[in-house]
Structure formats: C-alpha cells, structure tokens
mmCIF file of C-alpha atoms in Angstrom:
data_model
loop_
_atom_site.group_PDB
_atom_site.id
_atom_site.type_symbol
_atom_site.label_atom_id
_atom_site.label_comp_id
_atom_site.label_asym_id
_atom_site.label_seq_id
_atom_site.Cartn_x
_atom_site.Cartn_y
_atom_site.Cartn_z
ATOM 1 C CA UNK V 7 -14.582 -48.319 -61.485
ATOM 2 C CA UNK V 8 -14.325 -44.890 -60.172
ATOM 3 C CA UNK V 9 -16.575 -42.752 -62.563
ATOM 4 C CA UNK V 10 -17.068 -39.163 -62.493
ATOM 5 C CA UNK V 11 -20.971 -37.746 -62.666
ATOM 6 C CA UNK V 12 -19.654 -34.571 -65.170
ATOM 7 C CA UNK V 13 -19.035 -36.522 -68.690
ATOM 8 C CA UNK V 14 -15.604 -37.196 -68.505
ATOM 9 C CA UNK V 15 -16.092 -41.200 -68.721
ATOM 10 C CA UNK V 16 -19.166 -40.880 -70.963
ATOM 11 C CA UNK V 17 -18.635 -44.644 -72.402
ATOM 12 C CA UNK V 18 -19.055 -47.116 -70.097
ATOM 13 C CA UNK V 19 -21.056 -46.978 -66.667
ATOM 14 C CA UNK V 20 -21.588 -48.760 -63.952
ATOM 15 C CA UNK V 21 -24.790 -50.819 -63.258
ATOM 16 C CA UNK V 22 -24.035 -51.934 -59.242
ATOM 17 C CA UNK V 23 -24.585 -55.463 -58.715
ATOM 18 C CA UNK V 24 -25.056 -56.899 -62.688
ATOM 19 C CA UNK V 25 -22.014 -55.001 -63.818
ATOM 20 C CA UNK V 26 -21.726 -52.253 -66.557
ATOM 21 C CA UNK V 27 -22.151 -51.325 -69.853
ATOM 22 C CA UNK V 28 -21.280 -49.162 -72.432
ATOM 23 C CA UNK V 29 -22.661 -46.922 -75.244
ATOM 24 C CA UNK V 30 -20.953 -47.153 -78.528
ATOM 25 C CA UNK V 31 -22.192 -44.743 -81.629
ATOM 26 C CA UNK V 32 -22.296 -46.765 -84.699
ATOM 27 C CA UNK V 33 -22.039 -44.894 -87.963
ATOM 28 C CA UNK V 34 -22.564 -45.710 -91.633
ATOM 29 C CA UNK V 35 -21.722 -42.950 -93.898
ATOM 30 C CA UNK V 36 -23.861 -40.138 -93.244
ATOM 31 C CA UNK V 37 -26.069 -42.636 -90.967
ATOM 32 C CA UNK V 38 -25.968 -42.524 -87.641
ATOM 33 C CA UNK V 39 -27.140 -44.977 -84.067
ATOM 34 C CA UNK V 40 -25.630 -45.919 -81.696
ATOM 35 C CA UNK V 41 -25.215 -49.686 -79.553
ATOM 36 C CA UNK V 42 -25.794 -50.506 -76.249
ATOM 37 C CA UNK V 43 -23.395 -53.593 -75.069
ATOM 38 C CA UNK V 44 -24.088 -54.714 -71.427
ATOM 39 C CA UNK V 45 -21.913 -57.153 -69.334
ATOM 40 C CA UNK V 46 -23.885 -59.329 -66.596
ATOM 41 C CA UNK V 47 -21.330 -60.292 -64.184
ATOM 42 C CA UNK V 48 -23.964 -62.732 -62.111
ATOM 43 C CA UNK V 49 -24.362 -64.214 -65.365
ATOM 44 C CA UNK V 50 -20.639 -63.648 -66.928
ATOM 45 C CA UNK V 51 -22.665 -63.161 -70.194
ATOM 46 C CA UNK V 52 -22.692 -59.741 -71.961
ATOM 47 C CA UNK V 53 -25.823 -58.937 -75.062
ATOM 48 C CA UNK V 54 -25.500 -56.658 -77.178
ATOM 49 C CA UNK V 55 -28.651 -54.077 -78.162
ATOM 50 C CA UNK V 56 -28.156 -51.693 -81.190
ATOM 51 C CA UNK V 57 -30.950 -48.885 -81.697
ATOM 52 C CA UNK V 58 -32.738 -49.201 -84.881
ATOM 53 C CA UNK V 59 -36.846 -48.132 -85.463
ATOM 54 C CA UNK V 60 -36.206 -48.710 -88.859
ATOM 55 C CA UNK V 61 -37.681 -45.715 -89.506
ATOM 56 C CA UNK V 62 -34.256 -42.573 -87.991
ATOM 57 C CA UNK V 63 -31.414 -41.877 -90.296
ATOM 58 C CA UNK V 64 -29.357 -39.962 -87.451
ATOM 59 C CA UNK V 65 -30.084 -41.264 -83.609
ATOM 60 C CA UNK V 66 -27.800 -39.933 -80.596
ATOM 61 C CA UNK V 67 -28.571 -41.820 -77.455
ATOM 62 C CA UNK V 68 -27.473 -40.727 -73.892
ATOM 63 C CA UNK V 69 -27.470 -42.967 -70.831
ATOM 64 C CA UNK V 70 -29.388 -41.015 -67.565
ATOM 65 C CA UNK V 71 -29.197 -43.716 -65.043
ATOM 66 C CA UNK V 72 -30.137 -46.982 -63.405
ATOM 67 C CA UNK V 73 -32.898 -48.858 -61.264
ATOM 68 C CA UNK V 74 -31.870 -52.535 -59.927
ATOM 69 C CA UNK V 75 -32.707 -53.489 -63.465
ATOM 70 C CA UNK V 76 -33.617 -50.934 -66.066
ATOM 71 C CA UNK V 77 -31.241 -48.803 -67.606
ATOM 72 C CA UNK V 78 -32.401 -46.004 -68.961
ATOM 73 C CA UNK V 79 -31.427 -43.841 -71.978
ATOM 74 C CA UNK V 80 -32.655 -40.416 -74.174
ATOM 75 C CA UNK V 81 -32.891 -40.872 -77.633
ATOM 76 C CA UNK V 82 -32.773 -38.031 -79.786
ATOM 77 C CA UNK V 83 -33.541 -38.554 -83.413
ATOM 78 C CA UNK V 84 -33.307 -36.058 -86.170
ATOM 79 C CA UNK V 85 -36.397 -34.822 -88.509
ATOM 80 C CA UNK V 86 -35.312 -32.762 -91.554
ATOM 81 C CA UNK V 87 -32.687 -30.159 -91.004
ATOM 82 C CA UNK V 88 -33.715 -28.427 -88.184
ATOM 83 C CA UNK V 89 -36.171 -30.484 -85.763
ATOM 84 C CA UNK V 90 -35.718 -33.689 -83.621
ATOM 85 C CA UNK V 91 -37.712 -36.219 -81.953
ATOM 86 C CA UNK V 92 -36.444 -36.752 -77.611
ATOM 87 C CA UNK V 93 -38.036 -40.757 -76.729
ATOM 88 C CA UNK V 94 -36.937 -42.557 -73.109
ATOM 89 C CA UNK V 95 -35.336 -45.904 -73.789
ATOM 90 C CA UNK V 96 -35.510 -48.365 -71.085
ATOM 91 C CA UNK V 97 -33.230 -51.451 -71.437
ATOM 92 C CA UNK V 98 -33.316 -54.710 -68.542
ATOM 93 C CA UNK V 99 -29.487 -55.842 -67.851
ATOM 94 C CA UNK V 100 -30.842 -58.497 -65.704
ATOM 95 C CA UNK V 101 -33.145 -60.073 -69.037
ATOM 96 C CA UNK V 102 -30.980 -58.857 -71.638
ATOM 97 C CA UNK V 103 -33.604 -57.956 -73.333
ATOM 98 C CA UNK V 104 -35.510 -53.815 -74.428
ATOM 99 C CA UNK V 105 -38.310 -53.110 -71.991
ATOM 100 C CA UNK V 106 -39.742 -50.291 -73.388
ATOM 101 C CA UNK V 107 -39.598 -46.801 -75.311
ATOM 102 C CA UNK V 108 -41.954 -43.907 -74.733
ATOM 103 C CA UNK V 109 -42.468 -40.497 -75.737
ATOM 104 C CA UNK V 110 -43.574 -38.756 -72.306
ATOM 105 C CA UNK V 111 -46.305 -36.918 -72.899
ATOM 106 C CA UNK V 112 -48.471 -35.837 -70.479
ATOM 107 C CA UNK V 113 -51.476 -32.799 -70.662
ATOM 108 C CA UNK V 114 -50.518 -30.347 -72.204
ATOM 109 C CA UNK V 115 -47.133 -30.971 -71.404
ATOM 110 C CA UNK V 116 -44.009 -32.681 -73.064
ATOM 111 C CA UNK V 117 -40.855 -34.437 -70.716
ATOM 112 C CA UNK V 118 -37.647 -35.116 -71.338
ATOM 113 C CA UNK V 119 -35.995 -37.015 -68.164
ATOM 114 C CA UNK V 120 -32.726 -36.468 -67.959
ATOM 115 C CA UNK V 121 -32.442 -38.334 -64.633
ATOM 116 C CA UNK V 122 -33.172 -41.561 -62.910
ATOM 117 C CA UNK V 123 -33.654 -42.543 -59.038
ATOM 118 C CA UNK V 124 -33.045 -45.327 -57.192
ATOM 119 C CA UNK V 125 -36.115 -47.563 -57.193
ATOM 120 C CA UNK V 126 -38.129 -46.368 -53.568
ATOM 121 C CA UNK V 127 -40.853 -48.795 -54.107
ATOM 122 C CA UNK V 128 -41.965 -51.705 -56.371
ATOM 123 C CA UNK V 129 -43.232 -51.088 -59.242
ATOM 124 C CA UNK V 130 -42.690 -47.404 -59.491
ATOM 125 C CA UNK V 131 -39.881 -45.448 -61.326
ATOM 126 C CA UNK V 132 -38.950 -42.312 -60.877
ATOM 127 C CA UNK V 133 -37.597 -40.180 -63.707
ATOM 128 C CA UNK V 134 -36.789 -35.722 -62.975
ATOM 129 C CA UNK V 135 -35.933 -33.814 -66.336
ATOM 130 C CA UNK V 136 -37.927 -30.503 -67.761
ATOM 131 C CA UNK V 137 -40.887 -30.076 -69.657
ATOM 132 C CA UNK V 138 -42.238 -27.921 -72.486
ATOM 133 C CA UNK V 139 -45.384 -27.353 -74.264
ATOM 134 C CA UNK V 140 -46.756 -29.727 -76.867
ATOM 135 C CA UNK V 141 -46.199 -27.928 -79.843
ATOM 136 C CA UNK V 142 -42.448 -26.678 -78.822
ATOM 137 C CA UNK V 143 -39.230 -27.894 -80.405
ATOM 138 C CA UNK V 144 -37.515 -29.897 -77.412
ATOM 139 C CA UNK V 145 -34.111 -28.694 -79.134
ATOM 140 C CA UNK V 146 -34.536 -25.259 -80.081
ATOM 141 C CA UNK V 147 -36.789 -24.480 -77.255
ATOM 142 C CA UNK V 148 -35.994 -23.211 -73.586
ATOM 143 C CA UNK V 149 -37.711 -25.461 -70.928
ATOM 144 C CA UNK V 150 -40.554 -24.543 -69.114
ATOM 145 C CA UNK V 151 -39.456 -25.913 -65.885
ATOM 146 C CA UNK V 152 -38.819 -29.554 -64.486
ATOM 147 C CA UNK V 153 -41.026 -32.371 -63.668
ATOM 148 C CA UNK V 154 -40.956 -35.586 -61.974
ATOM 149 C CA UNK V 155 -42.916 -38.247 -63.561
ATOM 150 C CA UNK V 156 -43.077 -41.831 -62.173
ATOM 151 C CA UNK V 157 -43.599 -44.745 -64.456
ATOM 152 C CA UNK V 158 -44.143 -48.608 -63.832
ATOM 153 C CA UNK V 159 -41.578 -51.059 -65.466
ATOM 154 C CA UNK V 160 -43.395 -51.359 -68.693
ATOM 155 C CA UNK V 161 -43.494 -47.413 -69.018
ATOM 156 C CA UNK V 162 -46.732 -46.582 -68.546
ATOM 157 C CA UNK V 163 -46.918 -42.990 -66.346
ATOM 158 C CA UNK V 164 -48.408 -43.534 -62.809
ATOM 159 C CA UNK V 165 -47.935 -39.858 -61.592
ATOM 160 C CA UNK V 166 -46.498 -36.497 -62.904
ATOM 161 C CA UNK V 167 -46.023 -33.383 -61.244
ATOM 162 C CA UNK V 168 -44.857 -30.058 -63.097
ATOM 163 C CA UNK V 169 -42.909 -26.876 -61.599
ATOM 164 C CA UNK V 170 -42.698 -24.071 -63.658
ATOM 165 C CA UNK V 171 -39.725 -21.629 -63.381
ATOM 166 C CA UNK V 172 -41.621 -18.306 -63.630
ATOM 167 C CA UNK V 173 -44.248 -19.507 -61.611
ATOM 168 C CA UNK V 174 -42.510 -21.783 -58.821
ATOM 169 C CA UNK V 175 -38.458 -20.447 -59.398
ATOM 170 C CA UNK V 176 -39.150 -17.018 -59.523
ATOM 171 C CA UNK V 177 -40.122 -16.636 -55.590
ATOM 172 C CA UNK V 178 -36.643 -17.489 -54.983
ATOM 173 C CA UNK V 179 -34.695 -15.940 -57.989
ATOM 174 C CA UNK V 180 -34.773 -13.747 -60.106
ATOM 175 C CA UNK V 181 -36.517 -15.735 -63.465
ATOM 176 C CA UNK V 182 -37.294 -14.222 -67.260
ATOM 177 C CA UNK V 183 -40.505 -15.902 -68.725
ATOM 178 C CA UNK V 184 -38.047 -17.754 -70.837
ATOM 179 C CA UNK V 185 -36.481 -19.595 -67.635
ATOM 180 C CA UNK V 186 -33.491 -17.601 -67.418
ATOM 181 C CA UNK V 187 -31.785 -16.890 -64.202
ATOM 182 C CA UNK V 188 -30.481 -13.214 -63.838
ATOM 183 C CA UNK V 189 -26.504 -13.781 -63.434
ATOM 184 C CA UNK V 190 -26.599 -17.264 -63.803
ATOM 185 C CA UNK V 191 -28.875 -18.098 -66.838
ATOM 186 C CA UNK V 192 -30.660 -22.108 -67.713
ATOM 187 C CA UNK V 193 -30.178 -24.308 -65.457
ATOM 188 C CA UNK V 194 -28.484 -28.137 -66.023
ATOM 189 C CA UNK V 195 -29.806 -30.847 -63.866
ATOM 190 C CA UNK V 196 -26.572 -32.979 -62.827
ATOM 191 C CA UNK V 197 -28.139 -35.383 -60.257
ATOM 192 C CA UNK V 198 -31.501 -35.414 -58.338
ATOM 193 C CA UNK V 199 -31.357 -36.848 -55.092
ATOM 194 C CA UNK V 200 -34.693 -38.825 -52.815
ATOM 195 C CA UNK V 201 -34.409 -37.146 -49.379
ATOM 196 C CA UNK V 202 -35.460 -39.053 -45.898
ATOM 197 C CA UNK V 203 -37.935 -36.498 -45.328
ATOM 198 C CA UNK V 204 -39.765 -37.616 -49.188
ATOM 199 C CA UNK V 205 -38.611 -34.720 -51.021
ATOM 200 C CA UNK V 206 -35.871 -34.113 -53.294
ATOM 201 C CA UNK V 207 -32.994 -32.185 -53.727
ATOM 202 C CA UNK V 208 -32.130 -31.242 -57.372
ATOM 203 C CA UNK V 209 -28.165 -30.331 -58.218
ATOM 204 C CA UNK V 210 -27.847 -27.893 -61.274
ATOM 205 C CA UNK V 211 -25.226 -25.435 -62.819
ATOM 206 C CA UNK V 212 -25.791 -22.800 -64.145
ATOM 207 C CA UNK V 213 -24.751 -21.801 -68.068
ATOM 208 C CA UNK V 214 -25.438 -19.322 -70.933
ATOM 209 C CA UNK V 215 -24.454 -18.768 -73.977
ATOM 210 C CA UNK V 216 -22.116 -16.155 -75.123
ATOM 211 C CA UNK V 217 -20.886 -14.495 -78.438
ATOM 212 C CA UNK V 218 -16.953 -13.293 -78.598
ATOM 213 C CA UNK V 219 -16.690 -10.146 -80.620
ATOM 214 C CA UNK V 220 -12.620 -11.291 -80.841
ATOM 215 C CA UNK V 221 -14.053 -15.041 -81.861
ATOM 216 C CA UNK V 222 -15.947 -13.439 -84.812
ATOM 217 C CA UNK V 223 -13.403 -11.169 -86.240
ATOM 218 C CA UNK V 224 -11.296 -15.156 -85.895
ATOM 219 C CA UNK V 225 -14.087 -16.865 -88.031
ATOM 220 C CA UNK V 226 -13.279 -14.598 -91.053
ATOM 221 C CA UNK V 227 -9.487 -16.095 -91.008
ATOM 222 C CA UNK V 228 -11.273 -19.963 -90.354
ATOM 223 C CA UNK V 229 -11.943 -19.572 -86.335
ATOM 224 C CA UNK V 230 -14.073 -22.630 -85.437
ATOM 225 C CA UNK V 231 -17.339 -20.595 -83.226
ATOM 226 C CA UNK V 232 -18.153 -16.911 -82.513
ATOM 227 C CA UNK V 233 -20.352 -18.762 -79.571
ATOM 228 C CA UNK V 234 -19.048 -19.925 -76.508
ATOM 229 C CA UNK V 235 -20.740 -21.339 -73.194
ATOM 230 C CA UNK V 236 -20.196 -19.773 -69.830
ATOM 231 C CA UNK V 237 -20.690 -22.017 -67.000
ATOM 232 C CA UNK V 238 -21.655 -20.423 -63.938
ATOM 233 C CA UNK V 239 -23.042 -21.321 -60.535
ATOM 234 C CA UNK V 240 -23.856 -24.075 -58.585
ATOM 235 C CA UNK V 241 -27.485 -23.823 -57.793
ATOM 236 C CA UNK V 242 -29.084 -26.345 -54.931
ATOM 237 C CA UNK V 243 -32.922 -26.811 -55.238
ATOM 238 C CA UNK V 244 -34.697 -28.398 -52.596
ATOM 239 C CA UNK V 245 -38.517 -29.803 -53.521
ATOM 240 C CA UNK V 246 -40.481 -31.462 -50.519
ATOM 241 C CA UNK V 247 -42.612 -34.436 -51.526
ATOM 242 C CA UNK V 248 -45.483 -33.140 -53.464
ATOM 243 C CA UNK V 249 -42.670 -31.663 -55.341
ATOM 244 C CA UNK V 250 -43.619 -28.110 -54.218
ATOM 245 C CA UNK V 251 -40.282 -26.138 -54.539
ATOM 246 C CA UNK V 252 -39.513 -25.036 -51.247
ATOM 247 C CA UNK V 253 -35.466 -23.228 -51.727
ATOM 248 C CA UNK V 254 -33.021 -22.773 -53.734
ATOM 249 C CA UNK V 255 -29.273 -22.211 -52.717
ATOM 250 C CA UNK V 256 -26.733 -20.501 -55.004
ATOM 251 C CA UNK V 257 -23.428 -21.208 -54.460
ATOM 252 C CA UNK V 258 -20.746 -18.617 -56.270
ATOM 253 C CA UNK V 259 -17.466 -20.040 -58.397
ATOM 254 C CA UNK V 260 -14.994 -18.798 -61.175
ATOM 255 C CA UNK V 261 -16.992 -18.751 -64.601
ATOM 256 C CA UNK V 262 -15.728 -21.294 -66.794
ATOM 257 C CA UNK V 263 -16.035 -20.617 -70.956
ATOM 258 C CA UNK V 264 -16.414 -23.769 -73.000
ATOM 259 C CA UNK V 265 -16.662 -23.768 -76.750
ATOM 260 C CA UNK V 266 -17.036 -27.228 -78.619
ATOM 261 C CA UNK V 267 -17.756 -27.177 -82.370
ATOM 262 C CA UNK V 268 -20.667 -26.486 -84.169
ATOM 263 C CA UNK V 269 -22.255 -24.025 -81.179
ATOM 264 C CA UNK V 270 -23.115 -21.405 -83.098
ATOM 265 C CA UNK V 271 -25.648 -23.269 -84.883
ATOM 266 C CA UNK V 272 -27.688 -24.905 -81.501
ATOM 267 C CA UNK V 273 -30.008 -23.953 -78.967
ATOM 268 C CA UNK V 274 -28.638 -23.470 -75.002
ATOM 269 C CA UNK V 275 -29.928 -26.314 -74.331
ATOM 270 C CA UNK V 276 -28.116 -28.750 -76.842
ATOM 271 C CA UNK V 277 -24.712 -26.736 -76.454
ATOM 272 C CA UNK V 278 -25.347 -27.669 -72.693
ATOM 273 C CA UNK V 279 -25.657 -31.696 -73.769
ATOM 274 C CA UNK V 280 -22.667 -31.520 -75.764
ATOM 275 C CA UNK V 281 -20.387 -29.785 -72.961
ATOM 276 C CA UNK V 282 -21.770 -32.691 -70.410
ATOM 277 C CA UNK V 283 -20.884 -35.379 -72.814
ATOM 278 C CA UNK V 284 -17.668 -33.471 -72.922
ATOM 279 C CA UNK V 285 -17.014 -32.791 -69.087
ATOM 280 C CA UNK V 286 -17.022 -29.414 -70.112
ATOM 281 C CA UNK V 287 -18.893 -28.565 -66.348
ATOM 282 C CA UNK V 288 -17.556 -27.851 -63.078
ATOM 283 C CA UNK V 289 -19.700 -30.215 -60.563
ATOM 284 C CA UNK V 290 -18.109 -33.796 -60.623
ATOM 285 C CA UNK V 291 -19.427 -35.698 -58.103
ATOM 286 C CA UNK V 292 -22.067 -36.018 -54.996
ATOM 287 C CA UNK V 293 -20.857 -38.402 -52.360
ATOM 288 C CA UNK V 294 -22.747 -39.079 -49.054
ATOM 289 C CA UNK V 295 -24.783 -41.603 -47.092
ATOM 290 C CA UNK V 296 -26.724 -43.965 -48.276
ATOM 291 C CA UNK V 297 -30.186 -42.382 -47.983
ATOM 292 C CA UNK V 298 -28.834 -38.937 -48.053
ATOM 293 C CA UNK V 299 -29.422 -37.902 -44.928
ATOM 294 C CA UNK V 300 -25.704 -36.121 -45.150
ATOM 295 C CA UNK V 301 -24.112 -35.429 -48.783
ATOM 296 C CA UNK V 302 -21.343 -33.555 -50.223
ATOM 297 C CA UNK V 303 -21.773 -31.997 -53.751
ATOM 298 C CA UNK V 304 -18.270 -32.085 -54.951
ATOM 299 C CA UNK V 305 -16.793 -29.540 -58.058
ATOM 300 C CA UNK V 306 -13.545 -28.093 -58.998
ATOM 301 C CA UNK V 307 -12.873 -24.018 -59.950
ATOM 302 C CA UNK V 308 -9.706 -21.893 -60.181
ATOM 303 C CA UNK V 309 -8.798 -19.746 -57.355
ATOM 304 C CA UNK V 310 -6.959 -16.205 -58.295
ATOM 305 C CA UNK V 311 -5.823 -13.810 -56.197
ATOM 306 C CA UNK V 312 -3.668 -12.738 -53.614
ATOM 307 C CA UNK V 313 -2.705 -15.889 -51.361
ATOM 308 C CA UNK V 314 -3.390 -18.938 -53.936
ATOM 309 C CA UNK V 315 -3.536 -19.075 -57.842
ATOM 310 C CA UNK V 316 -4.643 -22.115 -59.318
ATOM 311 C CA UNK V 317 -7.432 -25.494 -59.203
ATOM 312 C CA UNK V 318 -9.133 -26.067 -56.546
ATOM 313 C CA UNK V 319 -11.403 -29.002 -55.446
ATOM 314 C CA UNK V 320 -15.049 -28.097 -53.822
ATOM 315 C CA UNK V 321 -17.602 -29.388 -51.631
ATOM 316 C CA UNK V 322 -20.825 -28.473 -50.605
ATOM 317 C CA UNK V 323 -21.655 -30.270 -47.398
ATOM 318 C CA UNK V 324 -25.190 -31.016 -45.936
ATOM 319 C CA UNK V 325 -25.198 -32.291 -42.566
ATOM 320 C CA UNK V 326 -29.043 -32.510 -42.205
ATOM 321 C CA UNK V 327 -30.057 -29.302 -41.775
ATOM 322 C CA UNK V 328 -27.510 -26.530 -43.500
ATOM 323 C CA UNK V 329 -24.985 -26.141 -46.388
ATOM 324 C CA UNK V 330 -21.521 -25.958 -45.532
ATOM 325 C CA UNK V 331 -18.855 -25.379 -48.055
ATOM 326 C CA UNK V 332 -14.958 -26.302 -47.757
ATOM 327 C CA UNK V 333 -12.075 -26.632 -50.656
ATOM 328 C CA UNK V 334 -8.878 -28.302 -51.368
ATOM 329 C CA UNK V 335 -6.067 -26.640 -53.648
ATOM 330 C CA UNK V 336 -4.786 -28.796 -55.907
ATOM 331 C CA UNK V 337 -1.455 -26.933 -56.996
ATOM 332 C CA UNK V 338 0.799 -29.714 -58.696
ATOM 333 C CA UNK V 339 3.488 -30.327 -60.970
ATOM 334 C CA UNK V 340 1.826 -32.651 -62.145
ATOM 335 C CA UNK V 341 0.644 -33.544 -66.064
ATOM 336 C CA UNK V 342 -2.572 -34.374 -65.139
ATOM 337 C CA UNK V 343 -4.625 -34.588 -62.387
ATOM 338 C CA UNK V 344 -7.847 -36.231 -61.682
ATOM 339 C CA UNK V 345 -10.014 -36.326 -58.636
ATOM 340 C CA UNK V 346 -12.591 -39.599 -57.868
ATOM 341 C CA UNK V 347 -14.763 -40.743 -55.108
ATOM 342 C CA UNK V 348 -13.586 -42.879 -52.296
ATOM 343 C CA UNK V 349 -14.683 -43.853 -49.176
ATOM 344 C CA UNK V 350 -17.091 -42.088 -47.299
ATOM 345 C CA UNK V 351 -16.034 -38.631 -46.390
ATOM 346 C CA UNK V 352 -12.773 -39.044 -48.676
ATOM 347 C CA UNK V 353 -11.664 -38.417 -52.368
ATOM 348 C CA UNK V 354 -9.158 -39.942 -54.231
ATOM 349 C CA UNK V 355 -6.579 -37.325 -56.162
ATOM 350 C CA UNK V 356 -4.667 -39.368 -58.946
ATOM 351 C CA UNK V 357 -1.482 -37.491 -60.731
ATOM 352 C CA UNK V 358 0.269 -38.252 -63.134
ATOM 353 C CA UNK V 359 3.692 -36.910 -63.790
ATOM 354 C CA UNK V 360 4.633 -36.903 -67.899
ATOM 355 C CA UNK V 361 8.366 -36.528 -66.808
ATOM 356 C CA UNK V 362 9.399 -39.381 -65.251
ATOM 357 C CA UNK V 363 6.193 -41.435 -66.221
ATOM 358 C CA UNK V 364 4.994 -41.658 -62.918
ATOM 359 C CA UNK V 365 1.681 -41.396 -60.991
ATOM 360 C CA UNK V 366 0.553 -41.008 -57.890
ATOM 361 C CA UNK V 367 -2.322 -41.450 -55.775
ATOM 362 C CA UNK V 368 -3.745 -40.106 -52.147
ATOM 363 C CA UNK V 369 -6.502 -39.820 -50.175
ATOM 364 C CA UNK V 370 -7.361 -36.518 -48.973
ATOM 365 C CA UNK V 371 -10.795 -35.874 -46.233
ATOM 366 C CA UNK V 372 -13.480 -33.565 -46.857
ATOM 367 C CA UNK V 373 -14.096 -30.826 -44.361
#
C-alpha cells in the first residue's frame, strides 16, 4: 500500500513483513478510546486490542511507528477540563498480544516520542520526540527540546540523551527561551532517520500559530476559529551519535495556513497534532536507500509568479555529503491529484479526472 508520511492515510499502516493494521476510535456517548485491529499475514490471523485502563473517560491514541515487532503508539488521556496525561503504548503484531505502556520519565525530564527507528541492535529501541520539565503540562506547554531515549522490549529505558533548543538550537538559529524559531516558529518532527556514520538526521517543519483580525470580526456572525496555523519551512537537523547537534539546514517554501476546528482553544503544539492527523503539512514523504546513505525528503508547495502558477512537487536530495533540491510542477486538469513513493529514485503521480471518471497514473524521476 502506498502510504504517505504527512497524515493523509492516518487509519491503517503498514507493518513490513506481518502486514498492517489499523487504528479505529471507538466512542460511547461522551466516552471516548480508541481500537487497535492488526492483520498477521504469516499467520492470516488478525487480533483485535481496544485501549481501556479502566480508569480514562476520553483516550486519543496515535500510531508513531514500527520495529520488526512492536508497534508503537502515544496515548493521550484527558484529566479534568484542561490537563492530559501523554503514555507510550507498545503493542507485538507478531504475539498478538500488549507488551508494554510507560510514562517516560527520566531526571528531571518528561518525553513524549513521537517517533520510532528501525531496530539497529537486539534488544534496544530507539524512540526521538521532545521533552519538558516534570511539572509542565505536555499539552499546553512548549517543548524544551528533543531527546532520544532507547528502551529494551519490555520498556524499561537503557539510555537517554536530551538537546535543548536554547542551549543546543540556538548556535545555529535564531531560538526564544520558549523554543521558537525567528521566521519559522516550533518545530514538528516528521521522521528521524539512523545515519551510516551513527548519527541521525531529524526532518521537521516549521509552524506557528496565527490570529485573523478578518476571522474574528467572522466569529461574531458564527465563523468557526479566529486562530489559524501557518506552516512554514522545512528545517533539516543533523545530530552525530552522541546526539550532539551538529547543523541545521533550512529550506524556504510558500507558507501554507491551516485552520481545523476547535484551534482557538489549544496549545501550538496540539493544533500541530491535529493538522498531521489531518495532512494539513507540506513534507509527504522521505525516500532513499536502505541505510540512508542517499535520501530524498519529498514535499509539495505552490509556485506563483512570473513563469509558473500552481503545485509543485519537492525534493531535498542528499547524496552523502550535501543537500540538493529539485521540483516537479504538477499543473493538471485534473480533480485530484496525489503523489506516492515508487521505486527508488521515482514517484508515482495518480490523477483523477471527475469528468469523464477517469484516472491516470505515471512515473516521473527525481532530479
């Protein structure tokens, strides 16, 4: 199944070898959970696991990735009106069965992963995602920074290393205490990938959150937000293997406004979950060789000015020791179009024509 990383199939995912499976919120009234139904193909038996602690009356749940075995989920859980609870679920596709749930805390310092990598070595896990204090609110809050934490397949933490965005961030941009990037604002962490080298490369977009003086005056007649999120740049971070930041690449597109419901009323951060969930973000993909030794960081933007208006399809290139960029415009009659992964060094563009009820597909190469 061709699957985009940006939200737009945020159902059902794929789990390599085993097979997939799919998230499913389950609600009751004013209750709220969700299930977790998994399909082993090795097996051709699917299980279904449905979140319940006995305990949460509202639980969203948000699948961050996969290991050979473990898929692994954040669980937020409401307490009272305005505070939440983030846990890491971990559930095995190959035993059908919950491995484990945690709360990472570690020091002084509270995690929320937000992404998983493949499996390097046995017995060790390795989760990226930001960290705050203890004592902050994980919704309301900005992060501190991000951290990389590895854990062993029962969840208990083997190693975690912090980096703090006015401390570490700042010698490269231009950082607020509060983690703020001047011109580009917080930072969303789309996909972290394990370099040859040992070190990482982190892939984040920028966004911020804006208030419409035209959207308030529409909230008096019934207008829906006076809030909207501005997605901005693509922002390349590059860690070496003690996690010591090391550069960070910005990489300039159209700003994008995004306003789903209820925005007024959240944090950055949370507006920034719902737009993922949504595809509400520019980067789509990151396609490249196998130990990513050579990628390409794939997102769309609109082009306007004097010799093309319209969509246009983006890559970022790495050939092992620069960035490249290169783009493909994507002006169509078309109804809808969609672009996917294919083969390596290729996309797939997929149109579909209303009209006539008609689609087409092509492959076009990068760079």
């Amino acid at each position: 199944m061709a699957q985009s990383d940006n939200g737009a199939n945020n159902a059902v995912f794929d789990v390599g070898d085993y097979g997939y499976l799919a998230m499913i919120p389950v609600i009751d009234g004013k209750d709220r959970t969700f299930e977790v139904r998994c399909y082993n193909s090795k097996k051709k038996k699917h299980f279904t696991y449905k979140y319940d602690d006995g305990k949460s009356k509202y639980v969203v749940g948000e699948f961050i990735g996969a290991t050979d075995s473990l898929a692994f989920f954040t669980v937020l859980k409401r307490v009272g009106m305005f505070d939440a609870k983030k846990s890491l679920l971990a559930i095995n596709f190959v035993t059908s069965r919950r491995a484990f749930e945690m709360t990472p805390d570690v020091g002084d310092y509270r995690i929320t992963p937000t992404n998983v990598m493949p499996k390097v070595e046995a017995g060790k896990i390795t989760l990226m995602g930001s960290y705050y204090e203890k004592d902050e609110n994980v919704v309301w809050d900005a992060p501190r920074g991000m951290a990389i934490l590895d854990v062993d397949p029962k969840g208990n933490v083997l190693r975690s290393s912090v980096s703090s965005y006015d401390a570490d961030l700042s010698k490269f941009l231009p950082v607020s205490a509060k983690g703020k990037i001047k011109d580009i604002g917080f930072l969303f962490i789309h996909k972290v990938l394990a370099m040859p080298d040992g070190g990482y490369t982190v892939i984040a977009e920028g966004f911020r959150k804006k208030v419409s003086a035209g959207k308030i005056a529409l909230m008096a007649v019934g207008g829906r937000n006076a809030t909207e999120l501005e997605i901005t740049d693509l922002v390349l971070l590059r860690f070496d293997n003690g996690f010591a930041l090391k550069g960070a690449d910005v990489f300039d597109k159209t700003r994008n406004l995004v306003s789903p419901l209820g925005m007024d009323m959240v944090s950055p951060q949370m507006a920034a979950m719902v737009v993922k969930g949504t595809g509400g973000f520019d980067y789509e993909f990151t396609t490249g060789e196998q130990d990513n030794s050579t990628f390409n960081v794939c997102f769309s933007d609109y082009v306007k000015n004097s010799e093309y208006k319209g969509r246009t399809f983006n890559t970022v290139r790495f050939n092992g020791s620069k960035y490249m960029t290169d783009k493909i415009e994507l002006k169509s009659k078309a109804s809808e179009m969609l672009v996917f992964p294919a083969k390596q060094g290729y996309v797939m563009i997929y149109e579909y024509f209303k009209k006539t009820k008609t689609l087409e597909l092509r492959i076009e190469k990068l760079g």
